Amino acid sequence: MSGRKQYAVLGLGRFGSKVARELFYKNQEVIVVDKDESKIHNIKDHVTHAFIGDIADEESLKEAGVSDCDVAIIAESSDIEANIIASQICKSLGIKKVVCKAQNTLHGKILSKLGVDQVFFPEQDMAIKLVNKLTSTKILDYLELGENLTIIGINVFDSFIGQTLEDLKLRSKYNISIMAIQRDGQMLVVPGADTVLQKGDVMIVFGEEQSLRKLDLDIGHKT
């Protein structure tokens, strides 16, 4: 069939699982590999072939048929070592296109130097897309990512002005991350912990829906 390719998706976190399912629904052949048996069980009816295995083990990837694929997508980025090893195995197997999810900019630079064909940063890419859609309402815009995860754009709370991201401790208090800040028409992607919030800033916030609601109840209704 014209346009039909074979894809290998290595690592079945939220992102990898979503990519694998979407490719399969678009009538592509999809092989997935993950060492978590429960993840394989949950996705096996939504891909062409699903294999339990270590993505950083060459024999596991060969047995799964990854070497026959046109494109390999290394979707696991939390384990940087496994991510890098998997990318190099795929290159050595002669796969035409190796695409790799990076955890941060340095990780992405390493992957590029090692010959990975395409490096992507899903969270940063989402932030950029969202900033381009911002409006002037309180909750400026949002993107539902599935699995109860959401990215929203929100005007900085008055009580946050003058504080650094480290001062706010949003990750430890609410399990929320500020992925980007829109300021004076510019965008700071993945701002540092020492970034001071200013009046007029727009925060691009990532987290579970219930965590974002709790933040709004605790802070938003008091400003």
Short mmCIF file of C-alpha atoms in Angstrom, two decimals, residues 7 15 17 23 31 45 68-69 89 100 111 125 132 143 156-157 162 176 186-187 192 195 201 206 208 213 216 222:
data_model
loop_
_atom_site.label_atom_id
_atom_site.label_comp_id
_atom_site.label_asym_id
_atom_site.label_seq_id
_atom_site.Cartn_x
_atom_site.Cartn_y
_atom_site.Cartn_z
CA TYR A 7 7.75 1.96 12.48
CA PHE A 15 4.27 9.80 24.72
CA SER A 17 2.12 4.85 23.65
CA LEU A 23 0.60 5.53 13.73
CA ILE A 31 6.34 -2.60 16.34
CA ASP A 45 -4.28 -4.87 20.40
CA ASP A 68 13.33 -4.31 9.22
CA CYS A 69 11.66 -1.00 10.07
CA ILE A 89 21.81 0.24 18.05
CA CYS A 100 14.83 10.33 19.29
CA LEU A 111 22.08 12.74 20.18
CA ASP A 125 7.25 22.00 21.10
CA ASN A 132 1.23 31.12 19.44
CA LEU A 143 -4.02 21.52 25.31
CA VAL A 156 0.93 35.21 36.39
CA PHE A 157 -0.76 35.42 39.77
CA GLY A 162 8.87 39.10 42.16
CA ILE A 176 3.36 21.11 38.26
CA GLN A 186 9.33 36.93 23.72
CA MET A 187 9.26 33.35 24.96
CA GLY A 192 15.77 28.35 34.92
CA THR A 195 13.95 33.17 36.73
CA ASP A 201 4.12 37.34 32.35
CA PHE A 206 2.16 21.50 32.54
CA GLU A 208 -2.31 16.76 35.81
CA ARG A 213 -7.28 22.85 39.67
CA ASP A 216 -6.18 27.64 40.90
CA LYS A 222 -7.04 34.65 46.32
#
